Coordinates of C-alpha atoms in Angstrom, one line a residue:
Chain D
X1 CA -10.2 6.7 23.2
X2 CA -7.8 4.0 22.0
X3 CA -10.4 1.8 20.9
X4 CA -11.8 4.2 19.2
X5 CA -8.5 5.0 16.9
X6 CA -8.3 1.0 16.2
X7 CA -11.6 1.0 14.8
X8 CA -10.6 4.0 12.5
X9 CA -7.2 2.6 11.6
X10 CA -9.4 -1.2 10.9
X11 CA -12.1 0.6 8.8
X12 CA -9.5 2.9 7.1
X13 CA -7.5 -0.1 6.0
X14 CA -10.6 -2.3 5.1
X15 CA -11.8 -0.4 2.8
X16 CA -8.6 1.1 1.1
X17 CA -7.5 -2.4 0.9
X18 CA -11.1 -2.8 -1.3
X19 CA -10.1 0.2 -3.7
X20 CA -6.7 -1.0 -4.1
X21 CA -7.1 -5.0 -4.7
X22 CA -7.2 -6.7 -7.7
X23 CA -9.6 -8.6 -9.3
X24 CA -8.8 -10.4 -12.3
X25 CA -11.2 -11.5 -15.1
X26 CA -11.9 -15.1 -16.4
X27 CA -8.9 -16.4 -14.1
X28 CA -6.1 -14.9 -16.5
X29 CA -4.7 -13.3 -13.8
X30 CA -4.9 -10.0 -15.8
X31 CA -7.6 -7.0 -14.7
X32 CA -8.4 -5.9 -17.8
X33 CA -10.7 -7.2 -20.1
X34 CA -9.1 -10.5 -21.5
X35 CA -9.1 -11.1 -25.5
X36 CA -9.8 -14.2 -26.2
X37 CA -7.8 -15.0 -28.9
X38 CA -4.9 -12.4 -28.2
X39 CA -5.3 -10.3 -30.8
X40 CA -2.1 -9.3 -33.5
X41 CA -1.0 -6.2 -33.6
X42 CA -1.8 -3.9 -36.8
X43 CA -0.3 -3.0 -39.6
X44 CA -0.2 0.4 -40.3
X45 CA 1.4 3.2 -41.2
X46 CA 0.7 7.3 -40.0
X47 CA 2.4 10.9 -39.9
X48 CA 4.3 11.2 -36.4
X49 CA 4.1 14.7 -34.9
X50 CA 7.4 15.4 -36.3
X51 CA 6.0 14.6 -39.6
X52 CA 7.6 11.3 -40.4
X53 CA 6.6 8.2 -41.6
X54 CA 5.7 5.5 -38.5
X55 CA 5.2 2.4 -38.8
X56 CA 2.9 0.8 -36.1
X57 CA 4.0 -2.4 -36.0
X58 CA 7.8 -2.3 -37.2
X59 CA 8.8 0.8 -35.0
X60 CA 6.8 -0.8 -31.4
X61 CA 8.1 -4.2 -32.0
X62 CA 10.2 -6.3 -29.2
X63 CA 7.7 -3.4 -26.7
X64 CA 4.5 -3.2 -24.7
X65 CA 2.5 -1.1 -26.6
X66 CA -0.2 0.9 -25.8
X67 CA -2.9 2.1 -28.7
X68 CA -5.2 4.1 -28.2
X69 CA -7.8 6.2 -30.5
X70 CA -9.2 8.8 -29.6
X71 CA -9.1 12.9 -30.5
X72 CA -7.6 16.3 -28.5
X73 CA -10.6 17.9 -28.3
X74 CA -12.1 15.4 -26.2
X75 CA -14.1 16.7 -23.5
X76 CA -13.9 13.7 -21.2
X77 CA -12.9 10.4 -22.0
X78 CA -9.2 10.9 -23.7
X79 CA -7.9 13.0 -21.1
X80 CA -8.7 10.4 -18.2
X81 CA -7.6 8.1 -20.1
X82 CA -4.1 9.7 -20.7
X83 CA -3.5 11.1 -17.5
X84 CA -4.0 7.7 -15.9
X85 CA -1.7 6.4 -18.0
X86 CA 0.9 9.0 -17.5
X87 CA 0.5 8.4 -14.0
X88 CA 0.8 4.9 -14.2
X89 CA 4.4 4.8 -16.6
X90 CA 5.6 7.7 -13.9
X91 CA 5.1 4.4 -11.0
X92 CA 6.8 2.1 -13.2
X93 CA 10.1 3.3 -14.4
X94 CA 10.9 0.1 -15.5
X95 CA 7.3 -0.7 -17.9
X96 CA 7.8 2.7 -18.9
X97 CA 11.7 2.3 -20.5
X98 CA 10.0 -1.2 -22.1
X99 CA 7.3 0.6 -23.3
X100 CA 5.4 2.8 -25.8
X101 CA 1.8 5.4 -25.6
X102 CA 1.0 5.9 -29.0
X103 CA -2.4 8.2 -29.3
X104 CA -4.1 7.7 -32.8
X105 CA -6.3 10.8 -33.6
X106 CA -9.9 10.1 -35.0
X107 CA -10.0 13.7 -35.9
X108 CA -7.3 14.4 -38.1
X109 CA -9.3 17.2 -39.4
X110 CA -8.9 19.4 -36.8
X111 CA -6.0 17.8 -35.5
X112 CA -2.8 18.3 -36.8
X113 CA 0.3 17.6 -36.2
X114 CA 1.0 20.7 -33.5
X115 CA -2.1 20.2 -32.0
X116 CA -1.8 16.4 -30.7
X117 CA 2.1 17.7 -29.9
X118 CA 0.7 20.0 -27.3
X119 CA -1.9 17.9 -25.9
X120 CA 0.2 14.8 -25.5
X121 CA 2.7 17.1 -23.8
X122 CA 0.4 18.2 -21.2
X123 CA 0.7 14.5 -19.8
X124 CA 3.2 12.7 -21.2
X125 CA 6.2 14.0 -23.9
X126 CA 7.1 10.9 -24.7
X127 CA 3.6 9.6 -26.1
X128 CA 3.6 8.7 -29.6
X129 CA 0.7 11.1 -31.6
X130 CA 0.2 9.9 -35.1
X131 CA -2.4 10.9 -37.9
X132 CA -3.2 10.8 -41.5
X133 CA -5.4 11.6 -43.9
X134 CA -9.6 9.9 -42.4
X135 CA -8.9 7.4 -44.9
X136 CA -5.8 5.8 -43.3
X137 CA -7.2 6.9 -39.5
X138 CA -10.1 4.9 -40.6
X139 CA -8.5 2.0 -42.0
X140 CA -5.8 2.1 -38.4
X141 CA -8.8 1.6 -36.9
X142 CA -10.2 -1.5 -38.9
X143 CA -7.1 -3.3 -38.5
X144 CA -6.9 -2.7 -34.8
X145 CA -10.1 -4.1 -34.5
X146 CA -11.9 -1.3 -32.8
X147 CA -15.1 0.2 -34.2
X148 CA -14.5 2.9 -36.5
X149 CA -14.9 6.9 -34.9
X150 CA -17.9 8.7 -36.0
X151 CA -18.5 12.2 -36.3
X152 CA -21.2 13.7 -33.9
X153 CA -23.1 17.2 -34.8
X154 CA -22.4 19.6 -37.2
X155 CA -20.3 22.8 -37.3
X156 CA -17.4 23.7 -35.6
X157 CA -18.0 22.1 -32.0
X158 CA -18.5 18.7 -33.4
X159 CA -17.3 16.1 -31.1
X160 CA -16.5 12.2 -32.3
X161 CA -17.7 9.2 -31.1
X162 CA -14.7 6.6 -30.3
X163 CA -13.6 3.3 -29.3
X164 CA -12.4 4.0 -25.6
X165 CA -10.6 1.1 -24.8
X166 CA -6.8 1.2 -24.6
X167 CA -5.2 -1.6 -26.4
X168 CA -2.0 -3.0 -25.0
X169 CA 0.2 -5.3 -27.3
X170 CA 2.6 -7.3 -25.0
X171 CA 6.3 -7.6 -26.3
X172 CA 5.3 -10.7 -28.5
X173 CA 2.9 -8.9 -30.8
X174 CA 0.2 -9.6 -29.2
X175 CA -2.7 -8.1 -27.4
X176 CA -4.0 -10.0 -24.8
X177 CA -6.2 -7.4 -23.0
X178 CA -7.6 -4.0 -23.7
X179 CA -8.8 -1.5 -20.9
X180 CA -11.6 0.5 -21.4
X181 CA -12.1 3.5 -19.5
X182 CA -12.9 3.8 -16.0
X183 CA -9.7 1.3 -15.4
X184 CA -7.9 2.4 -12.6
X185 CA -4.0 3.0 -11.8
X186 CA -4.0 0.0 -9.7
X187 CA -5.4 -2.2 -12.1
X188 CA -2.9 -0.8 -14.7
X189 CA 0.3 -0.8 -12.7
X190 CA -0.9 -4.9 -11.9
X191 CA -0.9 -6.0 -15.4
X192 CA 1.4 -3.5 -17.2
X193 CA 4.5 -5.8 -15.7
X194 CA 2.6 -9.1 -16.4
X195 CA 2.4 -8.1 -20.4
X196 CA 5.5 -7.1 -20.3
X197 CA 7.0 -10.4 -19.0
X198 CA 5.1 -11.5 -22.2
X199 CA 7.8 -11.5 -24.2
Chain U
X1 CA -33.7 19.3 -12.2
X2 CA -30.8 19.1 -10.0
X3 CA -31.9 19.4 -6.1
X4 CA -28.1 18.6 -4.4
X5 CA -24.6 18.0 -5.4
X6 CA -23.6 14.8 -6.9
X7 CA -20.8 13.6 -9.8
X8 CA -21.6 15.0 -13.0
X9 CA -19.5 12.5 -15.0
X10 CA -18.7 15.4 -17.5
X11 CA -16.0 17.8 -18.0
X12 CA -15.9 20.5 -15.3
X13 CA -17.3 24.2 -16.6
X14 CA -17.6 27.7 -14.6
X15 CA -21.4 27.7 -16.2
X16 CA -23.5 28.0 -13.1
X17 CA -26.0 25.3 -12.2
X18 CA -28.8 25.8 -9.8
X19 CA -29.4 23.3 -6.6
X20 CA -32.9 24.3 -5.2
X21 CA -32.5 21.5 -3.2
X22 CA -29.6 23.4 -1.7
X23 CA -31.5 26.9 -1.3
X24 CA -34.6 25.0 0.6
X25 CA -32.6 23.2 2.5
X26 CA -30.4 26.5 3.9
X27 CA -33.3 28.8 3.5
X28 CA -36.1 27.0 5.4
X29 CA -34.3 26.9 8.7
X30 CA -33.0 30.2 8.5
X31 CA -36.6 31.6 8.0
X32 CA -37.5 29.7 10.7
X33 CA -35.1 30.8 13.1
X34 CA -35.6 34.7 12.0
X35 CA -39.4 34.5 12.6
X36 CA -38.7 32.5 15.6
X37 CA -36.0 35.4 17.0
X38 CA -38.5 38.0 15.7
X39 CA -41.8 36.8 17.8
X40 CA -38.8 36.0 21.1
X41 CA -37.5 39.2 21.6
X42 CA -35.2 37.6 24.1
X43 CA -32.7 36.9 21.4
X44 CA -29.1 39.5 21.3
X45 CA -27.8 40.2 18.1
X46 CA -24.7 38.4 18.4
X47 CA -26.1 35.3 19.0
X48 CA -28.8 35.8 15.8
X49 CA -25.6 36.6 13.6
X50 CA -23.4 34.0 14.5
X51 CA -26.8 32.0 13.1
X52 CA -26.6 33.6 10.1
X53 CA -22.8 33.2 9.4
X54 CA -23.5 29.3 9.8
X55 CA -26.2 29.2 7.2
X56 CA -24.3 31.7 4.6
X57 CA -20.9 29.1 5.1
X58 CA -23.5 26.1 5.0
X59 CA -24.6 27.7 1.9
X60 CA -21.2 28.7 0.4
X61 CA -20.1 24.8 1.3
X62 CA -23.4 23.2 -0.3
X63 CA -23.8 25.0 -3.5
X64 CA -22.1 25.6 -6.8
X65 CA -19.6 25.8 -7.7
X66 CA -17.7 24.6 -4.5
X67 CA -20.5 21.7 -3.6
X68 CA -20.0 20.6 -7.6
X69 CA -16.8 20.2 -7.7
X70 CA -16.6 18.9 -3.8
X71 CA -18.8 16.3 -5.5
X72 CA -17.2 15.2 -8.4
X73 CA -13.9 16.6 -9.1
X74 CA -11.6 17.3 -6.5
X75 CA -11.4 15.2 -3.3
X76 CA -9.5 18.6 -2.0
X77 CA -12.5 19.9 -2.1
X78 CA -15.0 17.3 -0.5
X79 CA -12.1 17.9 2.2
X80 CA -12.7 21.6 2.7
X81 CA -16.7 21.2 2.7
X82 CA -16.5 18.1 5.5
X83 CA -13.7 21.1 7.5
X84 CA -16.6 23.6 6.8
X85 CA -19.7 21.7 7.7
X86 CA -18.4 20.4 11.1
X87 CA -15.5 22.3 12.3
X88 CA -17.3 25.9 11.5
X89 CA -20.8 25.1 10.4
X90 CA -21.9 22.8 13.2
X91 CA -20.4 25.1 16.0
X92 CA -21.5 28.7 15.0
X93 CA -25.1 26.7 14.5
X94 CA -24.6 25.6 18.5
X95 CA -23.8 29.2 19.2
X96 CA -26.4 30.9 17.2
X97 CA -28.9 28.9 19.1
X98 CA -30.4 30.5 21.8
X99 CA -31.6 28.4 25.2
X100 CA -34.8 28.7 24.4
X101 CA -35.2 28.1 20.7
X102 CA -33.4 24.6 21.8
X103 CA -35.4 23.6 24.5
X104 CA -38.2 24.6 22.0
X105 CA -36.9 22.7 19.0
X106 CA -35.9 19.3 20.7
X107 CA -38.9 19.6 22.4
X108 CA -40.8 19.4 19.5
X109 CA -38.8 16.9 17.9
X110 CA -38.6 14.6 21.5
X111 CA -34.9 14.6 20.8
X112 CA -34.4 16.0 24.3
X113 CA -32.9 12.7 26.1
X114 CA -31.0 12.0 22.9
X115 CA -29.7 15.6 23.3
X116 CA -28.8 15.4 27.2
X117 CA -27.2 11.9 26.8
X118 CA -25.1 12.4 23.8
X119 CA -24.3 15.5 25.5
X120 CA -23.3 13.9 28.7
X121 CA -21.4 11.0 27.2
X122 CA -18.4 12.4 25.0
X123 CA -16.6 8.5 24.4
X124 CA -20.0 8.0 22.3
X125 CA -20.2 11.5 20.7
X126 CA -16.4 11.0 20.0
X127 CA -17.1 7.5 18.2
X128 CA -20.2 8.8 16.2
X129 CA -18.1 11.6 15.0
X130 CA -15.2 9.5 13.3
X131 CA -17.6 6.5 12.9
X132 CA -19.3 9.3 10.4
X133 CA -15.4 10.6 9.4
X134 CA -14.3 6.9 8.4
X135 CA -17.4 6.2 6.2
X136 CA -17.9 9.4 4.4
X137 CA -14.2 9.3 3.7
X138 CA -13.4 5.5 2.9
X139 CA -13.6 4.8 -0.7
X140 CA -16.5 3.0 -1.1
X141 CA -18.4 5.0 1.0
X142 CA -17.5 8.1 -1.4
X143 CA -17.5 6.3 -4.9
X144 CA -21.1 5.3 -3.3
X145 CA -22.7 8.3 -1.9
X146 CA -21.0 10.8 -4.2
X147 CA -22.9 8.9 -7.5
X148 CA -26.3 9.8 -6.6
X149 CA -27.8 13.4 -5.3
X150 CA -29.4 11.8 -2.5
X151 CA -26.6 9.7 -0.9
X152 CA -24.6 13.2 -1.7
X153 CA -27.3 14.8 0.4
X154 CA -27.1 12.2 2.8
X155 CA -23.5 12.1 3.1
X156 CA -24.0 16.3 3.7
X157 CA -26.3 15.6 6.4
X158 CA -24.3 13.3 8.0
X159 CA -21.2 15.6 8.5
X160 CA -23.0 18.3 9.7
X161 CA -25.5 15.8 12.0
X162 CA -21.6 14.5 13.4
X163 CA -20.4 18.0 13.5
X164 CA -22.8 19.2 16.0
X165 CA -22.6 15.6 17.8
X166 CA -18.7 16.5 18.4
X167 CA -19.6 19.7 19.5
X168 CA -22.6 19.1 21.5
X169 CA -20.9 18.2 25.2
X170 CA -18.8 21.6 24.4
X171 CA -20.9 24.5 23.0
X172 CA -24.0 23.1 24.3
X173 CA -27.1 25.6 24.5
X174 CA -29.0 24.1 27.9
X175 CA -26.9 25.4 30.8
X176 CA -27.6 23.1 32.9
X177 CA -26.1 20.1 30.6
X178 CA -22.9 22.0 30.6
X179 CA -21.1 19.7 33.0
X180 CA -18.1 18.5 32.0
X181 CA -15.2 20.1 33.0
X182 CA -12.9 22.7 31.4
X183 CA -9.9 19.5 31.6
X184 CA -12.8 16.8 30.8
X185 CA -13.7 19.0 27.4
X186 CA -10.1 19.8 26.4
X187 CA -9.0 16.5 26.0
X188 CA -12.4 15.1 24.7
X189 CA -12.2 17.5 21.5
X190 CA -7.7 17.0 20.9
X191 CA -8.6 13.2 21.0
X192 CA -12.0 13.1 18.7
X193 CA -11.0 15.9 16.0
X194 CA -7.3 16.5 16.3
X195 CA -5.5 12.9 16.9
X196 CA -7.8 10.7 16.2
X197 CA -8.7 12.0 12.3
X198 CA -4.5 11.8 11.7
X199 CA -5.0 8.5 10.5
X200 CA -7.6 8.6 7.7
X201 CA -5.8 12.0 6.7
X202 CA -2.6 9.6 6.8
X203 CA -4.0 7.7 4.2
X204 CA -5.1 10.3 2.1
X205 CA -2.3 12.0 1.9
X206 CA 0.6 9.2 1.8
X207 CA -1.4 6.6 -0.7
X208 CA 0.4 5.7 -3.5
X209 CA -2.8 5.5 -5.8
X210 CA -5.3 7.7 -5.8
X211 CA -8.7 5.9 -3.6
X212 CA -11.3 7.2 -4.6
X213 CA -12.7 6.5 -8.3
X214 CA -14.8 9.6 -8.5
X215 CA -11.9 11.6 -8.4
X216 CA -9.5 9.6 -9.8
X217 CA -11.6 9.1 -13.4
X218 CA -13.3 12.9 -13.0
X219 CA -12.3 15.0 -16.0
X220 CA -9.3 16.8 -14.4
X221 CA -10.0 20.9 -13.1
X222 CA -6.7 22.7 -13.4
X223 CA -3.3 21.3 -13.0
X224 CA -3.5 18.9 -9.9
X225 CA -2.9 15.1 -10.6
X226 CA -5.6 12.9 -9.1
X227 CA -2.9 11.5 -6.6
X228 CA -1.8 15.3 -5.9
X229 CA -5.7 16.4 -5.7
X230 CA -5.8 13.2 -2.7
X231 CA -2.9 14.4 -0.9
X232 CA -3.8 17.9 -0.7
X233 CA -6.9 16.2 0.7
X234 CA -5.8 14.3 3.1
X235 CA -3.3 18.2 4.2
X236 CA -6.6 19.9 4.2
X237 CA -8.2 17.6 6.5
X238 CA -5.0 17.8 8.8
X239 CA -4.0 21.3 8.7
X240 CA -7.6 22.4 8.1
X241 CA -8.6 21.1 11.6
X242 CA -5.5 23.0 13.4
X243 CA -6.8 26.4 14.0
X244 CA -10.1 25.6 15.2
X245 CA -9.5 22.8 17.3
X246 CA -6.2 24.9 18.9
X247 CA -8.7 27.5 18.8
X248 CA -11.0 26.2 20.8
X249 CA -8.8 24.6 22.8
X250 CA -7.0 27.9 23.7
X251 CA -10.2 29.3 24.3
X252 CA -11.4 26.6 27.3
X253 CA -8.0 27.1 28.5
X254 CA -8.2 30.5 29.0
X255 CA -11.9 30.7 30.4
X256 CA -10.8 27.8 32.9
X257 CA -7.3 29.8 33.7
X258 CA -10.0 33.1 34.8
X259 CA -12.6 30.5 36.3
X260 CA -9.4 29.1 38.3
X261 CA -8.1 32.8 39.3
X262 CA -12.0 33.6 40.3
X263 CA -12.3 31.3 42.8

C-alpha cells in the first residue's frame, strides 16, 4: 500500500500547489488586475463612525490603502469581500500595522454611522467605515474612478448595485491594482507586501 | 428546476428548496428493492431495514439543506456527506442486500466479473477508493464539480460507487467471494480508509489558506472563517472515519477470535 499513499501525497500536493500559486497579470508581477496608469488616490472628505471629519487622502497618506464601496446590507459580495480581507491583514501582521481598510457605504440612507460600526466589527475593528450625505458618497465615488452605486427595487428591501473591486493605493499615492471579487487570500497576501514596498 | 445539489453563488437561507433529482434518485431504488423483497419472500427483516436506513441517510446526505450547503458553503459539510456516503451509506447498502437480489442485479447489469474481481483484489479496490478520495477532494476537482448540478451529481456518485468498492472484499453479499481472511481484511480497510486518507485530511486541516474557492468566496453560514470551515473539514474527515473503521475493525477481530476458538 505504500505506493498507493505516494500517489495521494503527489496528487494532494499537485493540485494544492494549483490553488495556491500565483499568477500574475500583464507581467507586473502583481495578481490583481493591473492599472495602467496607476491611478491617484481621491480626494475626499466623509463622516467616520465616530462622527468626525476624515479626510481620504490626508489621514491614509505615507499607507497601503484599501477602498472599497460597497453597503452593510449586502447580501453577498461585501461580506466576502471583507472577510477575505480580514483574513488576509490577520496573516500579515506586518501589511496590517502599514496599512488601512476603509469601507465607503453607497447606502448612506440606511446606513448610519452605528450600523457600518457593527458590521465592520464583525470582521475587522479596525476598518475605517465612512459616509455622508448621497451627494458626497456619490461624488467619493467619481473621484475614485469607480462607477457610481445605483439603487435597485423599491421599498424597504432595496438592494444597490456597486462597484466590487477593492482599490489598493500603495504608500506613494498611488493605485496600481484593484481586486475585484472572487480574488483569493493567496493572491492578496502575494501583492499586499509588493504595494507596500511601493513606497 | 433544480434536480441535485450544486453552488448557489448566493447568500445561504433556511428557505427550503426542492431536488427531485434527489427524491428519484433515492426513491427509485428503494421501490425497487421493496417490490423486489415483497415478490422474494426469502428476505428477513433485518436485512430489508438495514436497506432502508441506507436510503433515509443517503437521502438525509443528498438533500437540502445538508446537500446545499455540502455544496456550496461549508467544506465541513461536503466532509460529513463524503463520511456519510461511503463509510455508512455504501456499507448498510452491502448489508441490506440480500444474496440473491445481488446475484440478480449484477446479473442483469453483467457486472458480475467486475464484482468478483474487484472483490478478490483489495490493492485495486484500495486505489480506486482514494484515487476517488484525492479527486473529489483536491481543489480543482471541487471548485470543478461543485459549479454545476451534474458534476455535483457525479461527484455524489462517485463517493458512494468508491464507498461500496472499499467495502466490497469485506461486506460482500455472494458467499462464496468471501475469501479473504479475517487478518487479510483487517489490514486491507486500516490501510485504505484509516491511514491512507491522513494525508489529504492533513492538508485540509493544516493549510494556511483556505483551498477550495467555492468555499472560500461562499457567502459565509454562521461564525466559521473559511480557513476554520477547512480545518474542521479536514477533523471531520479524520475523526469522522475513527468509529467505523475501529468499528469494523473490532468487529472482524472478534468474529475471527470466535472463528479461532471454534475450531
Amino acid at each position: 500500500m505504500l505506493p498507493l499513499a505516494g500517489i495521494v501525497v503527489l496528487l494532494i500536493a499537485s493540485t494544492a500547489c494549483a490553488a495556491t500559486s500565483t499568477t500574475s497579470t500583464s507581467g507586473s508581477g502583481f495578481d490583481g488586475t493591473v492599472l495602467e496608469p496607476p491611478q491617484p488616490k481621491p480626494e475626499f472628505v466623509l463622516t467616520d463612525t465616530n462622527g468626525r471629519q476624515f479626510d481620504f487622502q490626508k489621514q491614509t497618506a505615507g499607507r497601503l490603502t484599501l477602498l472599497y464601496f460597497g453597503y452593510t446590507f449586502c447580501p453577498d459580495i461585501c461580506p466576502v469581500q471583507l472577510a477575505q480581507l480580514a483574513a488576509v491583514m490577520n496573516r500579515l501582521p506586518d501589511v496590517e500595522r502599514n496599512s488601512v481598510v476603509v469601507f465607503v457605504t453607497v447606502d448612506p440612507e440606511r446606513d448610519t454611522s452605528q450600523v457600518i460600526r457593527t458590521f465592520l466589527d464583525k470582521f475587522d475593528s479596525k476598518f475605517v467605515g465612512l459616509t455622508g450625505t448621497v451627494d458626497q458618497v456619490e461624488a467619493a465615488q467619481r473621484a475614485a474612478g469607480v462607477p457610481v452605486a445605483v439603487k435597485i427595487g423599491d421599498g424597504a428591501d432595496y438592494s444597490m448595485g456597486h462597484a466590487s473591486q477593492v482599490i489598493a493605493y500603495a504608500p506613494d499615492g498611488l493605485a496600481y491594482t484593484q481586486y475585484p471579487y472572487g480574488t483569493r487570500q493567496t493572491q492578496w497576501v502575494h501583492d499586499l507586501p509588493l504595494i507596500l514596498d511601493r513606497s | 428546476m433544480k434536480l441535485w445539489c450544486a453552488a448557489l453563488n448566493k447568500p445561504w437561507s433556511w428557505h427550503w428548496i426542492a431536488y427531485p433529482g434527489v427524491w428519484f434518485t433515492v426513491l427509485l431504488p428503494t421501490i425497487v428493492y421493496l417490490v423486489a423483497v415483497r415478490r422474494h419472500r426469502n428476505t428477513d427483516r433485518k436485512t430489508m431495514w438495514t436497506f432502508l436506513t441506507a436510503m433515509v441517510i443517503f437521502w438525509v446526505a443528498s438533500d437540502w439543506p445538508v446537500g446545499t450547503l455540502g455544496a456550496g458553503y461549508l467544506a465541513s459539510v461536503h466532509m460529513l456527506e463524503y463520511v456519510l456516503y461511503t463509510l455508512v451509506v455504501a456499507p448498510l447498502m452491502l448489508l441490506g442486500t440480500p444474496e440473491w437480489m445481488a446475484r440478480r442485479v449484477l446479473g442483469k447489469l453483467h457486472l458480475t466479473r467486475a464484482h468478483e474481481w474487484l472483490a478478490q483484489h483489495l490493492f485495486v479496490s484500495g486505489l480506486i477508493f482514494n484515487i476517488v478520495l484525492v479527486i473529489t477532494h483536491s481543489p480543482i476537482g471541487v471548485d470543478t464539480l461543485r459549479s454545476s448540478q451534474l458534476g455535483s451529481f457525479a461527484m455524489d456518485m462517485s463517493w458512494l460507487a468508491s464507498g461500496i468498492i472499499l467495502w466490497l472484499p469485506i461486506l460482500n453479499p455472494i458467499k462464496e467471494q468471501r475469501t479473504h481472511s479475517f487478518a487479510a481484511k483487517m489490514v486491507y480497510l486500516f490501510v485504505s480508509a484509516g491511514i491512507v486518507p491522513i494525508v489529504p485530511a492533513s492538508f485540509l486541516t493544516f493549510a494556511s489558506y483556505p483551498l477550495y474557492s467555492t468555499y472560500e468566496l461562499a457567502p459565509r453560514v454562521g461564525s466559521l472563517t473559511a480557513l476554520q470551515d477547512q480545518q474542521l473539514a479536514g477533523i471531520t474527515m479524520k475523526l469522522g472515519m475513527v468509529p467505523v473503521i475501529w468499528g469494523a475493525l473490532a468487529v472482524m477481530f472478534f468474529r475471527w477470535a470466535a472463528q479461532e476458538r471454534a475450531t
